[in-house]
PDB file of C-alpha atoms and ligand atoms in Angstrom:
ATOM      1  CA  MET A  85     -70.194-157.082 -71.973  1.00  0.00           C
ATOM      2  CA  VAL A  86     -66.831-156.535 -69.364  1.00  0.00           C
ATOM      3  CA  TRP A  87     -66.278-157.885 -66.159  1.00  0.00           C
ATOM      4  CA  GLN A  88     -63.318-158.501 -63.841  1.00  0.00           C
ATOM      5  CA  LEU A  89     -62.120-161.022 -61.525  1.00  0.00           C
ATOM      6  CA  ARG A  90     -60.593-161.438 -58.369  1.00  0.00           C
ATOM      7  CA  ARG A  91     -59.847-163.717 -55.154  1.00  0.00           C
ATOM      8  CA  ALA A  92     -63.065-164.544 -53.285  1.00  0.00           C
ATOM      9  CA  ARG A  93     -62.825-162.968 -49.969  1.00  0.00           C
ATOM     10  CA  PRO A  94     -65.261-163.911 -46.677  1.00  0.00           C
ATOM     11  CA  GLU A  95     -67.248-161.064 -47.425  1.00  0.00           C
ATOM     12  CA  ASP A  96     -68.335-162.148 -51.025  1.00  0.00           C
ATOM     13  CA  LEU A  97     -69.768-164.900 -49.269  1.00  0.00           C
ATOM     14  CA  ASN A  98     -73.721-163.175 -48.795  1.00  0.00           C
ATOM     15  CA  GLY A  99     -73.070-162.637 -53.166  1.00  0.00           C
ATOM     16  CA  ILE A 100     -71.798-166.280 -54.055  1.00  0.00           C
ATOM     17  CA  MET A 101     -74.979-167.866 -51.900  1.00  0.00           C
ATOM     18  CA  GLN A 102     -77.046-165.350 -53.605  1.00  0.00           C
ATOM     19  CA  LEU A 103     -76.553-166.705 -56.782  1.00  0.00           C
ATOM     20  CA  GLU A 104     -76.046-170.422 -55.661  1.00  0.00           C
ATOM     21  CA  THR A 105     -79.418-170.889 -54.221  1.00  0.00           C
ATOM     22  CA  SER A 106     -80.559-169.229 -57.517  1.00  0.00           C
ATOM     23  CA  ILE A 107     -78.825-171.372 -59.736  1.00  0.00           C
ATOM     24  CA  PHE A 108     -79.020-174.543 -58.260  1.00  0.00           C
ATOM     25  CA  VAL A 109     -81.969-174.807 -56.893  1.00  0.00           C
ATOM     26  CA  SER A 110     -82.474-178.218 -55.390  1.00  0.00           C
ATOM     27  CA  ASP A 111     -78.506-179.790 -54.786  1.00  0.00           C
ATOM     28  CA  ALA A 112     -76.955-175.858 -53.432  1.00  0.00           C
ATOM     29  CA  TRP A 113     -74.342-175.993 -51.064  1.00  0.00           C
ATOM     30  CA  SER A 114     -74.608-174.821 -47.980  1.00  0.00           C
ATOM     31  CA  PRO A 115     -73.204-171.150 -46.381  1.00  0.00           C
ATOM     32  CA  GLU A 116     -71.150-172.940 -44.099  1.00  0.00           C
ATOM     33  CA  MET A 117     -69.163-175.762 -46.939  1.00  0.00           C
ATOM     34  CA  MET A 118     -69.116-172.686 -49.185  1.00  0.00           C
ATOM     35  CA  ALA A 119     -67.236-170.700 -46.208  1.00  0.00           C
ATOM     36  CA  ARG A 120     -65.261-173.113 -45.432  1.00  0.00           C
ATOM     37  CA  ASP A 121     -63.715-173.457 -49.219  1.00  0.00           C
ATOM     38  CA  ILE A 122     -63.073-169.732 -49.513  1.00  0.00           C
ATOM     39  CA  ALA A 123     -61.234-169.717 -46.689  1.00  0.00           C
ATOM     40  CA  ASP A 124     -58.975-173.365 -47.786  1.00  0.00           C
ATOM     41  CA  PRO A 125     -55.719-172.587 -48.759  1.00  0.00           C
ATOM     42  CA  SER A 126     -56.170-175.365 -50.828  1.00  0.00           C
ATOM     43  CA  CYS A 127     -58.478-173.877 -52.436  1.00  0.00           C
ATOM     44  CA  TYR A 128     -59.193-171.110 -55.056  1.00  0.00           C
ATOM     45  CA  TYR A 129     -62.430-169.499 -55.668  1.00  0.00           C
ATOM     46  CA  LEU A 130     -62.706-166.553 -57.851  1.00  0.00           C
ATOM     47  CA  VAL A 131     -65.781-164.035 -58.018  1.00  0.00           C
ATOM     48  CA  ALA A 132     -66.469-161.596 -61.386  1.00  0.00           C
ATOM     49  CA  PHE A 133     -67.649-158.786 -60.803  1.00  0.00           C
ATOM     50  CA  PRO A 134     -69.079-155.513 -63.274  1.00  0.00           C
ATOM     51  CA  PRO A 135     -65.880-153.348 -62.805  1.00  0.00           C
ATOM     52  CA  ASP A 136     -67.854-150.218 -61.567  1.00  0.00           C
ATOM     53  CA  GLU A 137     -69.603-152.119 -58.977  1.00  0.00           C
ATOM     54  CA  PRO A 138     -67.272-154.369 -57.221  1.00  0.00           C
ATOM     55  CA  ASP A 139     -70.055-155.858 -55.350  1.00  0.00           C
ATOM     56  CA  ARG A 140     -72.067-157.210 -57.520  1.00  0.00           C
ATOM     57  CA  ILE A 141     -71.021-161.016 -58.065  1.00  0.00           C
ATOM     58  CA  VAL A 142     -72.309-162.255 -61.645  1.00  0.00           C
ATOM     59  CA  GLY A 143     -70.319-165.534 -61.124  1.00  0.00           C
ATOM     60  CA  TYR A 144     -67.984-167.685 -59.203  1.00  0.00           C
ATOM     61  CA  ALA A 145     -65.686-170.751 -59.507  1.00  0.00           C
ATOM     62  CA  GLY A 146     -63.714-172.766 -57.248  1.00  0.00           C
ATOM     63  CA  LEU A 147     -61.050-175.316 -57.627  1.00  0.00           C
ATOM     64  CA  LEU A 148     -59.425-177.538 -54.826  1.00  0.00           C
ATOM     65  CA  ALA A 149     -55.670-178.240 -55.466  1.00  0.00           C
ATOM     66  CA  PRO A 150     -53.549-178.620 -52.983  1.00  0.00           C
ATOM     67  CA  ARG A 151     -49.955-177.487 -53.941  1.00  0.00           C
ATOM     68  CA  GLY A 152     -47.820-180.110 -54.766  1.00  0.00           C
ATOM     69  CA  ALA A 153     -50.799-182.676 -55.347  1.00  0.00           C
ATOM     70  CA  HIS A 154     -50.745-183.922 -59.187  1.00  0.00           C
ATOM     71  CA  GLU A 155     -54.636-183.184 -59.362  1.00  0.00           C
ATOM     72  CA  GLY A 156     -56.953-180.533 -59.113  1.00  0.00           C
ATOM     73  CA  ASP A 157     -60.770-180.501 -58.996  1.00  0.00           C
ATOM     74  CA  ILE A 158     -62.997-178.033 -60.421  1.00  0.00           C
ATOM     75  CA  GLN A 159     -65.299-177.525 -57.373  1.00  0.00           C
ATOM     76  CA  THR A 160     -68.340-175.267 -58.558  1.00  0.00           C
ATOM     77  CA  ILE A 161     -68.310-172.386 -61.784  1.00  0.00           C
ATOM     78  CA  ALA A 162     -71.815-170.563 -61.979  1.00  0.00           C
ATOM     79  CA  VAL A 163     -72.587-167.247 -63.837  1.00  0.00           C
ATOM     80  CA  ALA A 164     -75.588-165.686 -63.249  1.00  0.00           C
ATOM     81  CA  GLU A 165     -78.733-165.510 -66.242  1.00  0.00           C
ATOM     82  CA  GLU A 166     -78.453-162.242 -67.442  1.00  0.00           C
ATOM     83  CA  ALA A 167     -74.421-162.311 -67.895  1.00  0.00           C
ATOM     84  CA  ARG A 168     -74.078-166.032 -69.760  1.00  0.00           C
ATOM     85  CA  GLY A 169     -73.223-166.566 -73.123  1.00  0.00           C
ATOM     86  CA  HIS A 170     -70.607-164.202 -73.432  1.00  0.00           C
ATOM     87  CA  GLY A 171     -67.654-166.316 -72.590  1.00  0.00           C
ATOM     88  CA  LEU A 172     -66.972-165.139 -68.631  1.00  0.00           C
ATOM     89  CA  GLY A 173     -67.586-168.936 -68.177  1.00  0.00           C
ATOM     90  CA  ARG A 174     -64.901-169.859 -70.367  1.00  0.00           C
ATOM     91  CA  THR A 175     -62.657-167.149 -68.676  1.00  0.00           C
ATOM     92  CA  LEU A 176     -63.339-168.290 -65.010  1.00  0.00           C
ATOM     93  CA  MET A 177     -62.537-171.996 -66.548  1.00  0.00           C
ATOM     94  CA  LEU A 178     -59.097-170.866 -67.977  1.00  0.00           C
ATOM     95  CA  SER A 179     -58.043-168.871 -64.878  1.00  0.00           C
ATOM     96  CA  LEU A 180     -58.900-172.174 -62.599  1.00  0.00           C
ATOM     97  CA  ILE A 181     -57.101-174.183 -64.858  1.00  0.00           C
ATOM     98  CA  GLY A 182     -53.977-171.451 -64.991  1.00  0.00           C
ATOM     99  CA  GLU A 183     -54.085-171.558 -60.510  1.00  0.00           C
ATOM    100  CA  ALA A 184     -54.255-175.383 -60.748  1.00  0.00           C
ATOM    101  CA  ARG A 185     -50.969-175.771 -63.354  1.00  0.00           C
ATOM    102  CA  LYS A 186     -48.978-173.154 -61.330  1.00  0.00           C
ATOM    103  CA  ARG A 187     -49.451-175.472 -58.235  1.00  0.00           C
ATOM    104  CA  GLY A 188     -48.395-178.449 -59.677  1.00  0.00           C
ATOM    105  CA  ALA A 189     -51.485-180.424 -61.225  1.00  0.00           C
ATOM    106  CA  ARG A 190     -51.687-182.411 -64.220  1.00  0.00           C
ATOM    107  CA  GLU A 191     -54.735-183.192 -64.454  1.00  0.00           C
ATOM    108  CA  ALA A 192     -58.248-181.256 -63.474  1.00  0.00           C
ATOM    109  CA  PHE A 193     -61.764-183.862 -62.387  1.00  0.00           C
ATOM    110  CA  LEU A 194     -64.961-182.367 -62.241  1.00  0.00           C
ATOM    111  CA  GLU A 195     -68.148-184.107 -61.858  1.00  0.00           C
ATOM    112  CA  VAL A 196     -71.140-182.587 -64.140  1.00  0.00           C
ATOM    113  CA  ARG A 197     -74.740-183.419 -63.917  1.00  0.00           C
ATOM    114  CA  ALA A 198     -76.129-185.679 -67.275  1.00  0.00           C
ATOM    115  CA  ASP A 199     -78.616-183.489 -67.836  1.00  0.00           C
ATOM    116  CA  ASN A 200     -76.778-180.420 -67.793  1.00  0.00           C
ATOM    117  CA  PRO A 201     -75.590-180.181 -71.805  1.00  0.00           C
ATOM    118  CA  GLN A 202     -74.263-176.619 -71.569  1.00  0.00           C
ATOM    119  CA  ALA A 203     -72.356-176.938 -69.151  1.00  0.00           C
ATOM    120  CA  GLN A 204     -71.134-180.175 -70.612  1.00  0.00           C
ATOM    121  CA  ARG A 205     -70.231-178.629 -73.906  1.00  0.00           C
ATOM    122  CA  LEU A 206     -67.891-176.040 -72.229  1.00  0.00           C
ATOM    123  CA  TYR A 207     -66.068-178.355 -70.411  1.00  0.00           C
ATOM    124  CA  ARG A 208     -65.462-180.652 -73.676  1.00  0.00           C
ATOM    125  CA  ARG A 209     -64.816-177.516 -74.939  1.00  0.00           C
ATOM    126  CA  LEU A 210     -61.706-177.015 -73.199  1.00  0.00           C
ATOM    127  CA  GLY A 211     -60.527-180.538 -74.038  1.00  0.00           C
ATOM    128  CA  PHE A 212     -62.403-182.475 -70.802  1.00  0.00           C
ATOM    129  CA  GLU A 213     -63.099-186.122 -71.776  1.00  0.00           C
ATOM    130  CA  GLU A 214     -65.444-188.150 -70.181  1.00  0.00           C
ATOM    131  CA  LEU A 215     -64.194-190.769 -67.684  1.00  0.00           C
ATOM    132  CA  GLY A 216     -67.445-192.551 -66.448  1.00  0.00           C
ATOM    133  CA  ILE A 217     -70.365-192.170 -64.414  1.00  0.00           C
ATOM    134  CA  ARG A 218     -71.073-191.818 -60.899  1.00  0.00           C
ATOM    135  CA  LYS A 219     -75.168-193.083 -60.553  1.00  0.00           C
ATOM    136  CA  GLY A 220     -77.679-191.229 -58.790  1.00  0.00           C
ATOM    137  CA  TYR A 221     -74.656-188.765 -57.464  1.00  0.00           C
ATOM    138  CA  TYR A 222     -77.248-185.741 -57.254  1.00  0.00           C
ATOM    139  CA  GLN A 223     -79.740-186.435 -54.638  1.00  0.00           C
ATOM    140  CA  PRO A 224     -82.565-185.496 -54.140  1.00  0.00           C
ATOM    141  CA  ASP A 225     -82.898-185.702 -57.860  1.00  0.00           C
ATOM    142  CA  ASN A 226     -81.436-188.234 -58.269  1.00  0.00           C
ATOM    143  CA  VAL A 227     -79.424-187.521 -61.307  1.00  0.00           C
ATOM    144  CA  ASP A 228     -76.302-189.284 -62.483  1.00  0.00           C
ATOM    145  CA  ALA A 229     -73.034-187.316 -62.610  1.00  0.00           C
ATOM    146  CA  LEU A 230     -70.697-187.547 -65.623  1.00  0.00           C
ATOM    147  CA  VAL A 231     -67.043-187.200 -64.358  1.00  0.00           C
ATOM    148  CA  MET A 232     -64.562-185.437 -66.417  1.00  0.00           C
ATOM    149  CA  ARG A 233     -60.972-185.357 -66.850  1.00  0.00           C
ATOM    150  CA  LEU A 234     -58.757-182.620 -68.343  1.00  0.00           C
ATOM    151  CA  GLN A 235     -54.979-183.430 -68.621  1.00  0.00           C
ATOM    152  CA  ILE A 236     -53.777-180.176 -68.249  1.00  0.00           C
ATOM    153  CA  PRO A 237     -51.081-179.121 -70.908  1.00  0.00           C
ATOM    154  CA  GLU A 238     -47.231-177.932 -69.888  1.00  0.00           C
ATOM    155  CA  PRO A 239     -46.951-174.211 -71.333  1.00  0.00           C
ATOM    156  CA  VAL A 240     -44.751-174.156 -74.452  1.00  0.00           C
ATOM    157  CA  THR A 241     -41.753-172.706 -75.011  1.00  0.00           C
ATOM    158  CA  GLN A 242     -41.720-170.716 -78.554  1.00  0.00           C
ATOM    159  CA  THR A 243     -38.850-168.709 -79.922  1.00  0.00           C
ATOM    160  CA  THR A 244     -39.943-165.592 -81.157  1.00  0.00           C
ATOM    161  CA  ASP A 245     -38.553-163.133 -83.744  1.00  0.00           C
ATOM    162  CA  THR A 246     -36.545-161.263 -81.236  1.00  0.00           C
ATOM    163  CA  GLY A 247     -34.218-165.225 -80.324  1.00  0.00           C
ATOM    164  CA  LEU A 248     -35.272-164.206 -77.320  1.00  0.00           C
ATOM    165  CA  PRO A 249     -37.575-167.482 -75.673  1.00  0.00           C
ATOM    166  CA  GLU A 250     -40.978-166.537 -74.472  1.00  0.00           C
ATOM    167  CA  GLU A 251     -43.410-168.378 -72.385  1.00  0.00           C
ATOM    168  CA  THR A 252     -46.963-169.052 -73.913  1.00  0.00           C
ATOM    169  CA  GLN A 253     -50.155-171.050 -72.358  1.00  0.00           C
ATOM    170  CA  GLU A 254     -50.993-173.532 -73.892  1.00  0.00           C
TER     171      GLU A 254
HETATM  172  C1  COA B 585     -72.146-173.181 -67.157  1.00  0.00           C
HETATM  173  C2  COA B 585     -72.221-171.866 -67.222  1.00  0.00           C
HETATM  174  C3  COA B 585     -70.890-171.886 -65.768  1.00  0.00           C
HETATM  175  C4  COA B 585     -71.584-171.156 -68.479  1.00  0.00           C
HETATM  176  O1  COA B 585     -71.368-169.835 -68.552  1.00  0.00           O
HETATM  177  P1  COA B 585     -71.140-168.888 -69.359  1.00  0.00           P
HETATM  178  O2  COA B 585     -70.717-167.960 -69.314  1.00  0.00           O
HETATM  179  O3  COA B 585     -72.365-168.602 -69.980  1.00  0.00           O
HETATM  180  O4  COA B 585     -69.981-169.617 -71.045  1.00  0.00           O
HETATM  181  P2  COA B 585     -69.386-168.860 -71.919  1.00  0.00           P
HETATM  182  O5  COA B 585     -70.003-167.778 -72.674  1.00  0.00           O
HETATM  183  O6  COA B 585     -67.970-169.484 -71.065  1.00  0.00           O
HETATM  184  O7  COA B 585     -70.139-170.023 -73.036  1.00  0.00           O
HETATM  185  C5  COA B 585     -71.330-170.417 -73.073  1.00  0.00           C
HETATM  186  C6  COA B 585     -71.898-170.269 -74.584  1.00  0.00           C
HETATM  187  O8  COA B 585     -71.895-169.044 -75.195  1.00  0.00           O
HETATM  188  C7  COA B 585     -70.792-168.881 -75.986  1.00  0.00           C
HETATM  189  N1  COA B 585     -70.021-167.995 -76.169  1.00  0.00           N
HETATM  190  C8  COA B 585     -68.395-167.731 -75.613  1.00  0.00           C
HETATM  191  N2  COA B 585     -68.119-166.312 -75.611  1.00  0.00           N
HETATM  192  C9  COA B 585     -69.160-165.726 -76.518  1.00  0.00           C
HETATM  193  C10 COA B 585     -69.201-164.556 -76.968  1.00  0.00           C
HETATM  194  N3  COA B 585     -67.945-163.658 -77.074  1.00  0.00           N
HETATM  195  N4  COA B 585     -70.233-164.082 -77.564  1.00  0.00           N
HETATM  196  C11 COA B 585     -71.336-164.720 -78.116  1.00  0.00           C
HETATM  197  N5  COA B 585     -71.319-166.047 -77.468  1.00  0.00           N
HETATM  198  C12 COA B 585     -70.142-166.539 -76.530  1.00  0.00           C
HETATM  199  C13 COA B 585     -69.979-169.838 -76.269  1.00  0.00           C
HETATM  200  O9  COA B 585     -69.593-170.311 -77.142  1.00  0.00           O
HETATM  201  C14 COA B 585     -70.685-171.276 -75.095  1.00  0.00           C
HETATM  202  O10 COA B 585     -71.809-171.216 -76.301  1.00  0.00           O
HETATM  203  P3  COA B 585     -72.745-173.004 -76.451  1.00  0.00           P
HETATM  204  O11 COA B 585     -73.214-173.262 -75.173  1.00  0.00           O
HETATM  205  O12 COA B 585     -73.635-173.202 -77.268  1.00  0.00           O
HETATM  206  O13 COA B 585     -71.732-173.552 -76.374  1.00  0.00           O
HETATM  207  C15 COA B 585     -73.386-171.379 -66.765  1.00  0.00           C
HETATM  208  O14 COA B 585     -74.811-171.325 -68.311  1.00  0.00           O
HETATM  209  C16 COA B 585     -74.626-171.655 -65.656  1.00  0.00           C
HETATM  210  O15 COA B 585     -73.744-170.812 -64.487  1.00  0.00           O
HETATM  211  N6  COA B 585     -74.707-172.484 -65.761  1.00  0.00           N
HETATM  212  C17 COA B 585     -75.651-172.689 -64.259  1.00  0.00           C
HETATM  213  C18 COA B 585     -74.800-173.307 -63.441  1.00  0.00           C
HETATM  214  C19 COA B 585     -74.543-174.341 -64.046  1.00  0.00           C
HETATM  215  O16 COA B 585     -74.750-175.616 -64.501  1.00  0.00           O
HETATM  216  N7  COA B 585     -72.977-174.722 -63.495  1.00  0.00           N
HETATM  217  C20 COA B 585     -72.113-176.400 -63.703  1.00  0.00           C
HETATM  218  C21 COA B 585     -72.100-177.492 -62.876  1.00  0.00           C
HETATM  219  S1  COA B 585     -71.167-178.223 -63.056  1.00  0.00           S
END
């Protein structure tokens, strides 16, 4: 499966909200909250779509990282059920982490439901570590949140065969 990513636009709100309300049944964001984040320059929201259907959103993810702040927050991530298990979640996360680094963040934080092992596995694979627990953070379900943190790796400068320095992303 192949997808493209682009920055979310206000016109993407309906497509994003369709996924949001079907996936986060009991604690979906309101359209107003989502629209505010998409339009906020401190945020960075991406949508994923099939290359030949740019209006069909199959995933989205959002970062809050004001330029110059040393921390970023992963606000949300979701992938349509039919598109899961092919690396799209990881790709979205890596794109947000890359943008956070560009904006100067050294750490990224997120909250994840304690009863969501799939998402936790994705975050752990990316290097996120558990910092603590927020009791009853998710309401009305009264489910705890794990707070996780990633220390964002610095870009590494390596010397190539040509002798020219090359910047690579760790
Ligand atoms: C969490 C979520 C975003 C992950 O999205 P995803 O696109 O399925 O994520 P990935 O494909 O990158 O990784 C998922 C699994 O697919 C596997 N995978 C990755 N690339 C693969 C590939 N090319 N082929 C086969 N499997 C692959 C990964 O190893 C991973 O396996 P694991 O779950 O056994 O560890 C998705 O499950 C989701 O939207 N869940 C509901 C919303 C949610 O919980 N959001 C998080 C709120 S905090």
